[in-house]
XYZ file of C-alpha atoms in Angstrom:
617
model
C 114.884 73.929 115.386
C 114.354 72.801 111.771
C 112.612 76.091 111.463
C 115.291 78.226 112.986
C 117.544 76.992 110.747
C 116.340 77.883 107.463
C 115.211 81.393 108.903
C 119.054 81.867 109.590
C 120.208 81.287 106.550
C 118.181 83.676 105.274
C 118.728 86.505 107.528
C 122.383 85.615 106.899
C 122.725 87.041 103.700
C 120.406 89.870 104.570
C 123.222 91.140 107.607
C 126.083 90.145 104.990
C 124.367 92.617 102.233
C 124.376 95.117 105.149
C 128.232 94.536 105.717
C 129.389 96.878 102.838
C 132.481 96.799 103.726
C 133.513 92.799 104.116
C 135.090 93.431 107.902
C 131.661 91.099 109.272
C 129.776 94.522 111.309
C 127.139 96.146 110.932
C 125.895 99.630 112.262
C 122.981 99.606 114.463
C 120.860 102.111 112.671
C 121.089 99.410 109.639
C 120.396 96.595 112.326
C 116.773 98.414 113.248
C 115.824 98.756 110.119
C 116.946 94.881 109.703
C 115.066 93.873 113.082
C 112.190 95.949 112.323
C 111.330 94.056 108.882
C 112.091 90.967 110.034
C 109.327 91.568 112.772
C 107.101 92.727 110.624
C 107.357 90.075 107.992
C 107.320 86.989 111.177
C 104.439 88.746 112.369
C 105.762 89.476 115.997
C 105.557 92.141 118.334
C 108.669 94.718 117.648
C 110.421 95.962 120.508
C 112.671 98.900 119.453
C 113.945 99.791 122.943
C 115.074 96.261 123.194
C 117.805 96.520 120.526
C 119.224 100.297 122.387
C 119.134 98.157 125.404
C 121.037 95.190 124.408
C 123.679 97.488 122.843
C 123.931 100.234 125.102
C 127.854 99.894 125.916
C 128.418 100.640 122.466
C 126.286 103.240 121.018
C 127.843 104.366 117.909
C 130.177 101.441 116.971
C 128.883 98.513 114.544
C 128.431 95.496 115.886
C 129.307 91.831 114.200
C 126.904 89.067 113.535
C 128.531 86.964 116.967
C 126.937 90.123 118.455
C 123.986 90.505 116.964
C 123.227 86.837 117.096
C 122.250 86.821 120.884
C 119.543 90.027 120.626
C 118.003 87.834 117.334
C 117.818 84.825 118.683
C 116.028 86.390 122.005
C 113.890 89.105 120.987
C 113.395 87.619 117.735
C 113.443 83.913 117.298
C 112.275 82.787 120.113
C 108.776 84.902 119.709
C 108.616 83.078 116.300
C 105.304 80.545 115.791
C 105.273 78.488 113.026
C 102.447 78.681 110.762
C 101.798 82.198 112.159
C 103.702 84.024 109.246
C 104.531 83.637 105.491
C 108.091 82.127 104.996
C 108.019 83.127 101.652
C 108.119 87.090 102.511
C 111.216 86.613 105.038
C 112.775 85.056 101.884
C 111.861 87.939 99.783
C 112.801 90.534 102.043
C 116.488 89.145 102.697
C 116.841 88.081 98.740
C 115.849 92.036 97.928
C 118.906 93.101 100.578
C 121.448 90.216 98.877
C 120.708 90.500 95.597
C 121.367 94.230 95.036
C 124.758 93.939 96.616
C 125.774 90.827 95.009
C 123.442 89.855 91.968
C 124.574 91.630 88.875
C 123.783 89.326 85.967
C 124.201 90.732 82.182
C 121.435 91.987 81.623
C 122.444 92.267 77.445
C 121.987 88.505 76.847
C 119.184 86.377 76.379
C 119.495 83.589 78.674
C 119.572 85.543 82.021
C 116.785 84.400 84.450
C 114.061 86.636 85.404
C 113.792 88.000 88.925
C 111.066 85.566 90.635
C 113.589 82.661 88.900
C 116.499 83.712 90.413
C 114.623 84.145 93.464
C 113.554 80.649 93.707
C 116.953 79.220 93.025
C 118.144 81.320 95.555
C 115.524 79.684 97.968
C 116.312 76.176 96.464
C 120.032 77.106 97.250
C 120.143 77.884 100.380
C 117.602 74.775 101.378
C 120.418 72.293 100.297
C 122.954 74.374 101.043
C 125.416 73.274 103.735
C 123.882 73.964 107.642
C 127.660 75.720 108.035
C 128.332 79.635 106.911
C 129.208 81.148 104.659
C 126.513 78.865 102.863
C 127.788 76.563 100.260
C 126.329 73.558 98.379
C 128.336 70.198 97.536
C 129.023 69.613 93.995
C 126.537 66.302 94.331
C 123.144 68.552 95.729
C 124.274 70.899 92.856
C 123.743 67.680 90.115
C 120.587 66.554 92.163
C 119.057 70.102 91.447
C 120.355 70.859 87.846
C 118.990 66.852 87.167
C 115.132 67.877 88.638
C 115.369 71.048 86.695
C 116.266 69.302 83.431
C 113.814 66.222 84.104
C 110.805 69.026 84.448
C 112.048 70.625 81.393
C 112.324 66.986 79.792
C 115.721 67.355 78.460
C 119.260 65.583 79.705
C 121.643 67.197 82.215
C 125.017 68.902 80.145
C 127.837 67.016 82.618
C 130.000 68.133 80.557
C 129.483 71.593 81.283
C 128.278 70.973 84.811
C 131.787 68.911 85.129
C 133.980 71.871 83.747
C 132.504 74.099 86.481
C 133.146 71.574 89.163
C 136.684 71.270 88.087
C 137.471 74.605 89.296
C 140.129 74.688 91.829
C 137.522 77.473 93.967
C 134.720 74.619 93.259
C 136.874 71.838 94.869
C 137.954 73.576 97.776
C 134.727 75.792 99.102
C 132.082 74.617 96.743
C 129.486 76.075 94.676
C 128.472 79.603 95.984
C 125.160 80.941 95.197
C 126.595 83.644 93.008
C 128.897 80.773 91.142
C 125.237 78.797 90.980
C 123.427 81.771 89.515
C 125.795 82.628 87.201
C 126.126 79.324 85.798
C 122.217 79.149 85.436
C 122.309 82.625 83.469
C 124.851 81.508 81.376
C 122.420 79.414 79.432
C 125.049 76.601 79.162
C 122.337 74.142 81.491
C 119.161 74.945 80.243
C 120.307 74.806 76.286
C 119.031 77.221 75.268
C 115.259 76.199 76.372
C 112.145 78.754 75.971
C 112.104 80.912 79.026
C 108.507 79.854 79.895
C 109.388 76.455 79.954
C 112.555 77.266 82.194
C 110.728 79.172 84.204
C 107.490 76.513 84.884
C 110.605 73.664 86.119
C 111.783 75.907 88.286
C 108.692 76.673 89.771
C 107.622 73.233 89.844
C 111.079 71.840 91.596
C 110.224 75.062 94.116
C 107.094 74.121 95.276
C 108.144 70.289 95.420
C 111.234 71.343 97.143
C 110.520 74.400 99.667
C 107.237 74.186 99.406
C 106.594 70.610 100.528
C 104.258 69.260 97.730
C 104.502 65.512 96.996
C 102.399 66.005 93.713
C 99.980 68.021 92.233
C 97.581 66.965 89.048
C 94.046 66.982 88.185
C 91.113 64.826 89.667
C 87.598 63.599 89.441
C 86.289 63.689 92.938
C 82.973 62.633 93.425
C 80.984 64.719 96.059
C 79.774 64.130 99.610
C 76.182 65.259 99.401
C 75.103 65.349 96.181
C 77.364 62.156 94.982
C 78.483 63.537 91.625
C 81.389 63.550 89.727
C 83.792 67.136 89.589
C 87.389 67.767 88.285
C 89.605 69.217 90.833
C 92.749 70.453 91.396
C 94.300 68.281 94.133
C 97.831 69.237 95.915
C 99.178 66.873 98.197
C 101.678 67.550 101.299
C 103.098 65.543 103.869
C 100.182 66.814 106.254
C 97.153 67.465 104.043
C 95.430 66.750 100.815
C 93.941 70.202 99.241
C 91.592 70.516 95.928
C 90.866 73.815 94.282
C 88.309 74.713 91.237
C 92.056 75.053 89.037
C 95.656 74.987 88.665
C 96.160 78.254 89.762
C 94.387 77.543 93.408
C 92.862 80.594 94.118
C 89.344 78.600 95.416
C 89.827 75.722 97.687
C 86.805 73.769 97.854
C 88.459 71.419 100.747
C 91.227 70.049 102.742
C 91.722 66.337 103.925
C 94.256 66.063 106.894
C 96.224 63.095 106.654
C 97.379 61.198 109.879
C 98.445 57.766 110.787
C 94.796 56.289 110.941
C 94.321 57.228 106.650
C 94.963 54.792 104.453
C 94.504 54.685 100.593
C 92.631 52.270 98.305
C 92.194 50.853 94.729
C 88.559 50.365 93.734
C 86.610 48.718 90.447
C 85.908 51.062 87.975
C 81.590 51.801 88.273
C 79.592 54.947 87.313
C 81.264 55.322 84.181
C 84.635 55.965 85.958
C 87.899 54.491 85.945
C 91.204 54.088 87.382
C 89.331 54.947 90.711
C 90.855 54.862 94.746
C 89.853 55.893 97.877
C 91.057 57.682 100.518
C 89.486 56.777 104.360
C 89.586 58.684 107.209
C 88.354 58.357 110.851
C 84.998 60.086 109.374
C 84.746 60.034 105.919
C 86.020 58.327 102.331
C 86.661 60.275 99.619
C 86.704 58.667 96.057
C 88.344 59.731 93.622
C 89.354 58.634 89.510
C 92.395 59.387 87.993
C 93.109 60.033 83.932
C 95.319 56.336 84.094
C 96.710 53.330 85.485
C 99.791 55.135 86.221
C 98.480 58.376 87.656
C 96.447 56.503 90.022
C 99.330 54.683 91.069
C 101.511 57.337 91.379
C 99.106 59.110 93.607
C 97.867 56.388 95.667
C 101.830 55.667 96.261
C 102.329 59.444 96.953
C 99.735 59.539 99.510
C 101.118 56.582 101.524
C 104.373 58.164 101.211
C 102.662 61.567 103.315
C 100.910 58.944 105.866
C 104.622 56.962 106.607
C 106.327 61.029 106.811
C 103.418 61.464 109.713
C 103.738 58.206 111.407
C 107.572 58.687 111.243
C 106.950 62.194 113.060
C 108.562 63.812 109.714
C 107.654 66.898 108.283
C 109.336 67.051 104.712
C 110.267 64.464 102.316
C 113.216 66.431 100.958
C 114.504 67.185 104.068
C 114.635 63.563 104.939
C 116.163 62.638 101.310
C 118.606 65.840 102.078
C 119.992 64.429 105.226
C 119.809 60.570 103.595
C 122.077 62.095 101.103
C 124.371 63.417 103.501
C 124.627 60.180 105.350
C 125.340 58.677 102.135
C 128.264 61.683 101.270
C 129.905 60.871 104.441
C 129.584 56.999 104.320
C 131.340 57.232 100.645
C 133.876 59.648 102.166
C 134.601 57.325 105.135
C 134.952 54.450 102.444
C 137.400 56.873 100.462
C 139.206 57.297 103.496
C 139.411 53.501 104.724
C 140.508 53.103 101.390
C 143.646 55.887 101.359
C 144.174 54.414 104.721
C 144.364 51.023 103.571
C 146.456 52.119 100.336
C 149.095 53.647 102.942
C 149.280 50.515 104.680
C 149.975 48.104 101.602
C 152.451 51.266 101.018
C 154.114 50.527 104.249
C 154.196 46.572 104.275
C 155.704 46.663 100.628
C 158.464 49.353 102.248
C 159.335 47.093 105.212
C 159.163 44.202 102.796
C 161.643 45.749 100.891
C 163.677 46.776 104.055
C 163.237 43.137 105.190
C 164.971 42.419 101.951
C 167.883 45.061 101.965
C 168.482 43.878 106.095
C 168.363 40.350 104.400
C 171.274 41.088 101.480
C 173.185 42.749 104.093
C 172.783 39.691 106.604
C 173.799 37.334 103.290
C 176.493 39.501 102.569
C 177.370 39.927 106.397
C 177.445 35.761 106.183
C 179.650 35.515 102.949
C 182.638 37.519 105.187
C 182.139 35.343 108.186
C 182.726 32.313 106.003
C 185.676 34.122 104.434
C 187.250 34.988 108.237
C 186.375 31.772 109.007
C 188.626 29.972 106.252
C 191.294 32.610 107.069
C 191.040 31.668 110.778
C 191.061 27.923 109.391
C 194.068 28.450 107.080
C 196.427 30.408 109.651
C 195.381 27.522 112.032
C 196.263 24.904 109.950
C 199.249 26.812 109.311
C 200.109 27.007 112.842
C 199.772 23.280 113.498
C 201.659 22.595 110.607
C 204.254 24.819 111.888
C 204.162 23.513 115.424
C 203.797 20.311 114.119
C 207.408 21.224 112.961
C 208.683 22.667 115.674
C 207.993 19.580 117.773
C 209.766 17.207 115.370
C 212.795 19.494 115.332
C 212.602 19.359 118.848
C 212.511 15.781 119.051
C 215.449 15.302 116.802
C 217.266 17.302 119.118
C 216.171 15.840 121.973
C 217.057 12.516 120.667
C 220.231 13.691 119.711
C 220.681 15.498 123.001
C 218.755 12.697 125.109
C 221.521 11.871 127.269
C 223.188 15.294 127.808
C 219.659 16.780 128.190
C 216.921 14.924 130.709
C 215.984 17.762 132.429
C 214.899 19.770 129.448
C 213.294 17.262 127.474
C 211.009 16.807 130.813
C 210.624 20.642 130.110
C 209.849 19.664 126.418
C 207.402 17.100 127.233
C 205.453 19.425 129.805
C 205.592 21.595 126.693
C 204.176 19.181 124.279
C 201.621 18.515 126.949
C 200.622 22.231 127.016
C 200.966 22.141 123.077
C 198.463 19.292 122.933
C 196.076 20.803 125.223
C 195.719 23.816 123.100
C 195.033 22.018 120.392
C 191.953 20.295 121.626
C 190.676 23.704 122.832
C 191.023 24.880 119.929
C 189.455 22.106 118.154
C 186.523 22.416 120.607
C 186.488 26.114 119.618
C 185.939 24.881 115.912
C 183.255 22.744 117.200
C 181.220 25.407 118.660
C 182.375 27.775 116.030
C 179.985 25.125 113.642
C 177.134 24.801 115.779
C 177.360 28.519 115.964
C 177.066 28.575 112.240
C 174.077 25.749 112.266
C 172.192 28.055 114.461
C 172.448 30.821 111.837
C 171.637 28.772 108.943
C 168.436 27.528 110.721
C 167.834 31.272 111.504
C 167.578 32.099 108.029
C 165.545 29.566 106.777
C 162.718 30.337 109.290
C 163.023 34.229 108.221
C 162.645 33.146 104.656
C 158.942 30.836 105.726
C 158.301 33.878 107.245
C 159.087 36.185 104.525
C 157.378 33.879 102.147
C 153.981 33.745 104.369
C 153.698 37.581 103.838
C 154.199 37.012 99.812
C 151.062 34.833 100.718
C 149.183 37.334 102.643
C 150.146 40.197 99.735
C 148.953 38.001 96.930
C 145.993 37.218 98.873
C 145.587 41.560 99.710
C 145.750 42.106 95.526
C 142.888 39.382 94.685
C 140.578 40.994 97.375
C 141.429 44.316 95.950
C 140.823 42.738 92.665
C 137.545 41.575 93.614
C 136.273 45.043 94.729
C 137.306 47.038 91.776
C 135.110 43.999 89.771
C 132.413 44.945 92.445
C 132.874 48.525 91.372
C 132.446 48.048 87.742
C 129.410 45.883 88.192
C 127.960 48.693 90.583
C 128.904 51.493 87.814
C 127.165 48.733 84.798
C 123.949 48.508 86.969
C 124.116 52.527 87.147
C 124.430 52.814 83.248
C 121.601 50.060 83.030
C 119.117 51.686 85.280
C 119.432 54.925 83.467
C 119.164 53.479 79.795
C 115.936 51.548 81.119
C 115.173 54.695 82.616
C 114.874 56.620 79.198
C 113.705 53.544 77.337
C 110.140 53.911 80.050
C 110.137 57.278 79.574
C 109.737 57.200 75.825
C 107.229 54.384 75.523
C 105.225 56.389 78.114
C 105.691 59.393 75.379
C 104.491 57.178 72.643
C 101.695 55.826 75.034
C 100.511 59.072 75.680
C 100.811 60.174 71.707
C 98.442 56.607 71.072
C 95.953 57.907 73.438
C 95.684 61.559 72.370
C 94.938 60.138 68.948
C 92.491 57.122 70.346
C 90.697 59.817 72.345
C 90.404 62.563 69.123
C 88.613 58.995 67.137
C 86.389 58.681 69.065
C 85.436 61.837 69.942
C 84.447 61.681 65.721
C 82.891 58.392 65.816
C 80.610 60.291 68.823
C 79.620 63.344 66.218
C 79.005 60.613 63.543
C 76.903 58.329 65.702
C 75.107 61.571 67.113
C 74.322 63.187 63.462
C 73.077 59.454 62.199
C 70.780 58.862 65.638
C 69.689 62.355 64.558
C 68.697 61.233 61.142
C 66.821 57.775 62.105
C 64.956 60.211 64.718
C 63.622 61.977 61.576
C 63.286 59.002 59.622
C 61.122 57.469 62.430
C 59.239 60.693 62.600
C 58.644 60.996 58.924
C 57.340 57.170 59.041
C 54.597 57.517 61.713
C 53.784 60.237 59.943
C 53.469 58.297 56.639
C 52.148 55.696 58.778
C 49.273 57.981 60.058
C 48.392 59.331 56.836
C 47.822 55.725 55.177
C 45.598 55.094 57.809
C 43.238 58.067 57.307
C 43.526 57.407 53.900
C 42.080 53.962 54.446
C 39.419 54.956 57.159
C 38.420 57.839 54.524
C 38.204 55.219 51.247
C 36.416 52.743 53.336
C 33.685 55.261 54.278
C 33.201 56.742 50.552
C 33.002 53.255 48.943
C 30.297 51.967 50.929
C 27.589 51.301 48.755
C 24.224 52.301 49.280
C 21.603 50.179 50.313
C 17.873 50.314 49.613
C 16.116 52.638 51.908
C 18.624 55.520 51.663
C 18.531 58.814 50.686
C 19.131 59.279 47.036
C 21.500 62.548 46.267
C 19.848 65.576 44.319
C 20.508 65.941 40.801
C 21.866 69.172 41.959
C 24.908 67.540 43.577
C 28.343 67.142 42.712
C 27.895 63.227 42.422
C 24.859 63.156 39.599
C 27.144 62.734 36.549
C 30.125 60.509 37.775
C 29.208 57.100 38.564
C 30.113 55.014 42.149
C 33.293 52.980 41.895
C 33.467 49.579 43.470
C 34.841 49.280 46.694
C 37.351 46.703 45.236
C 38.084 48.952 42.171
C 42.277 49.308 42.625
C 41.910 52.508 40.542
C 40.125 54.225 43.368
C 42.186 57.527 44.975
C 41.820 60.769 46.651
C 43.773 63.648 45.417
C 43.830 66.774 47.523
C 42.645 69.846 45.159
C 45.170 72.428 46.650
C 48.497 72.303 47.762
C 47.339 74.654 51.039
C 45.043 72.143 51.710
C 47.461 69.203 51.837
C 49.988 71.203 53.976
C 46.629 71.872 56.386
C 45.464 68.199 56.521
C 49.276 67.203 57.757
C 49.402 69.490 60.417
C 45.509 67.949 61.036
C 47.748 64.475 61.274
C 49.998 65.543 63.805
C 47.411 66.828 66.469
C 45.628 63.605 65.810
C 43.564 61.388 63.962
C 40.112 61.979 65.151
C 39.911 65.577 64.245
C 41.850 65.333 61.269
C 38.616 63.153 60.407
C 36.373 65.460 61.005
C 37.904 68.039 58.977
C 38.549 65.876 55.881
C 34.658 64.599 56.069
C 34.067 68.363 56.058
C 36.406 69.361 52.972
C 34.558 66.379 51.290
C 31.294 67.084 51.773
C 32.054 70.756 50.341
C 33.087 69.056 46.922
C 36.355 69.757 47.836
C 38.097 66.082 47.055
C 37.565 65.024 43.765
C 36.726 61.014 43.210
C 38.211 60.326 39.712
């Protein structure tokens, strides 16, 4: 499915270059030529009937990619077998169909890309693009490319630049196109300016880490299988297999080590002259291998347990797991972001009923103030009314005490009346009774709305400190970020210095090596020349001992003929006793005598002296 994928987003732009004219259809004659590359290129079978077939209710007409998406997905995709073609052609052929529709750079400035780069970011593109059409990448996979590119190329990521482009309102609501990404590349504003061939090495390096699934690449000493001796090799690891090739540009591979869940990696004591060394078992052999340093044989031993947890995990990219890891994490900030709005709109609405609490509270205090105001008006025209009746009834008695006599029957009338007065009264003094418990009851109703209104001043104080407390959280988070990145480039230029220190430790001693080979040279002749002398004193002795000798009685007397009648014996302790050679050839010839050995050498000096060459002074 993986697989299907990425072919599809490929083949995507090759049936939008077809659509010249934007309505999203194609003709069919431009669909056969589309199907038939595309079967060539995925090295299947190609059916041409198949495509007349499928179509045949509309034989002229163009048809859209919903429509064309069945007949490729049959007669196509399905037929596909993976590792049976080169994704890298379908890539080329639909990038040759896209890009002479929609890539136009300028071709008058310096800083546009060559072909194969564009090409690669184009692959690189659509690999993290969105798995949605048309393709688009986030803003975020945009900075995680642009920062690989610049870390290959050793320089720092422009954010300012890369921020401008963001900030476009197209940017923010679609995302980066491929065009847009392009373009920005070309424009030179990234890179800085950087040497082409330096550009164009990153990219290719962040390509084949990327889409082509290499974990790392470097030299290594390898030592063999058979013979057991030490070669430099080019290794290239991949979440499957470990490959090594004669060189860089890997056109001979000498071997390939499959890597499954029963591999494991490592670290051995440096022996045979070799350091930094690790191994790598399998179920049937161990390869050993050195590395230049401490930290490349880390790195690769750490790489290569990376590629055995992918295959154990049943994974078959590392950058299509850190892809979708990425995603998770996109979505997990942008649920965060929204729990966070969402949370935002609900302090928004407690602080608006809080305040309508309050307004519904003013109006209840001012609703209170006129109920106490009625209330003393009801009070006063009471008051006034028992005043007046009050009156009344002592008016009335004065007349019915004047009028007693004449008048029984109505002050019995009068009295009934007072009666009635009187029990009005009370009611009405019970009414004021329960007019004040009334009141009570409302008083007691407002206190317990203010404890509640202030337990929510409570809970909002206690809603600020939390929110407080993660904006602290967030600073730390955003410090720790800075940190990490300022240690970051602090370890990356000590290892530059490192490096520098052992470039010039390693050109030392490759000198003290010439000077300790030119002086082991000279004691060799030295030694040489003092056997030699050595050899020659030693003749010289034999050949002195021999001519001093005196002779005894008995011997042979020499003729007065000879060469030794008119100089007289030495002694054999005389110190003034030498040889001297009478020629100069004759020296040179008695040396060489030396050097094939003593015995002869003898002989032939015995000779010369017994020919009255070697004069006895």
């Amino acid at each position: 499915m993986e697989l299907r994928a990425e072919l599809l987003k490929s083949i995507w732009y090759g049936f939008t270059a077809l659509d010249l004219e934007k309505s999203g259809k194609v003709s069919k004659s431009q669909l056969k030529v589309l199907s038939h590359n595309l079967c060539t290129v995925l090295s299947i079978p190609h059916d041409p009937v198949a495509l007349e077939e499928h179509f045949r209710d509309d034989d002229d007409g163009p048809v859209s990619s919903q429509g064309y998406m069945p007949y490729l997905t049959k007669y196509i995709l399905d037929k596909v077998e993976e590792g049976a073609f080169n994704k890298e052609n379908v890539d080329e052929l639909c990038w040759t169909l896209t890009a002479k529709k929609n890539y136009r750079p300028d071709r008058s400035t310096t800083t546009v890309l060559p072909e194969k780069d564009a090409f690669r970011l184009w692959c690189l593109f659509n690999f993290l693009s969105e798995d949605k059409y048309p393709l688009v990448m986030v803003p975020d996979e945009v900075e995680y490319l642009l920062k690989k590119i610049c870390m290959a190329m050793s320089i720092e990521l422009n954010c300012v630049e890369l921020e401008d482009f963001t900030s476009q309102d197209v940017v923010q609501r679609n995302g980066f196109s491929v065009w847009g990404f392009l373009e920005m590349m070309n424009s030179g504003k990234i890179t800085r300016g950087m040497d082409k061939d330096i550009t164009s090495m990153a990219i290719e390096e962040i390509y084949r880490e990327i889409v082509g699934d290499v974990l790392k690449e470097g030299y290594l000493w390898k030592k063999g299988q058979l013979r057991r001796n030490w070669k430099e090799r080019w290794f290239t690891l991949r979440p499957s297999s470990l490959s090594y090739y004669s060189g860089e540009d890997r056109k001979e591979c000498h071997g390939n080590i499959t890597l499954d869940g029963n591999c494991c990696v490592e670290v051995l004591p440096d022996r045979d002259g070799k350091r930094c060394m690790f191994c790598l078992k399998t179920l049937s052999k161990t390869y050993e291998m050195s590395a230049s340093d401490t930290k490349q044989r880390q790195e690769w031993t750490t790489a290569i347990q990376t590629a055995i947890r992918l295959y154990v995990e049943g994974k078959t990219s590392l950058h299509k797991d850190l892809k979708l890891k990425r995603r998770e994490q996109r979505e997990q900030r942008e649920k965060r972001r929204l729990d966070k709005e969402e949370e935002l709109q609900r302090l928004r609405a407690l602080q608006e009923e809080r305040e309508h609490k309050l307004a519904e509270l003013e109006v209840l205090r001012e609703a209170q103030k006129q109920a106490q105001v009625l209330q003393e008006q009801d009070e006063q025209k009471r008051r006034e009314q028992h005043e007046q009746l009050h009156r009344t009834l002592e008016i009335q008695l004065r007349e019915a005490e004047e009028a007693r006599a004449s008048m029984q029957a109505e002050m019995v009338l009068k009295e009934e009346e007072a009666e009635r007065q009187k029990k009005r009264i009370h009611e009405l003094e019970e009414m004021q009774k329960h007019l004040k418990e009334a009141l009570q009851l409302e008083i007691k109703a407002r206190m317990d709305e203010e404890a509640f209104r202030y337990a929510q001043t409570g809970l909002l104080a206690e809603e600020e400190e939390r929110m407080k407390a993660l904006m602290a959280l967030q600073e730390e988070q955003e410090e720790y970020i800075v940190k990490t990145q300022r240690e970051k480039q602090e370890l990356r230029q000590e290892m530059e210095t490192k490096s520098r220190a052992l470039d010039e430790a390693q050109r030392q001693l490759e000198t003290v090596r010439a000077n300790r080979y030119r002086v082991d040279q000279d004691v060799v002749a030295a030694q040489r020349k003092l056997r030699q002398a050595s050899t020659n004193v030693k003749h010289w002795n034999v050949q002195m001992n021999r001519l001093m000798r005196p002779i005894g009685p008995g011997e042979k007397r020499p003729s007065l003929g000879s060469s030794y009648s008119s100089f007289p014996m030495p002694c054999q302790r005389d110190p003034g006793l030498r040889l001297r050679p009478r020629a100069e050839g004759k020296d040179e010839e008695s040396k060489e005598n030396l050097d094939n050995g003593a015995g002869c050498g003898d002989e032939k000096l015995l000779s010369q002296a017994s020919n009255g060459e070697i004069d006895i002074p």
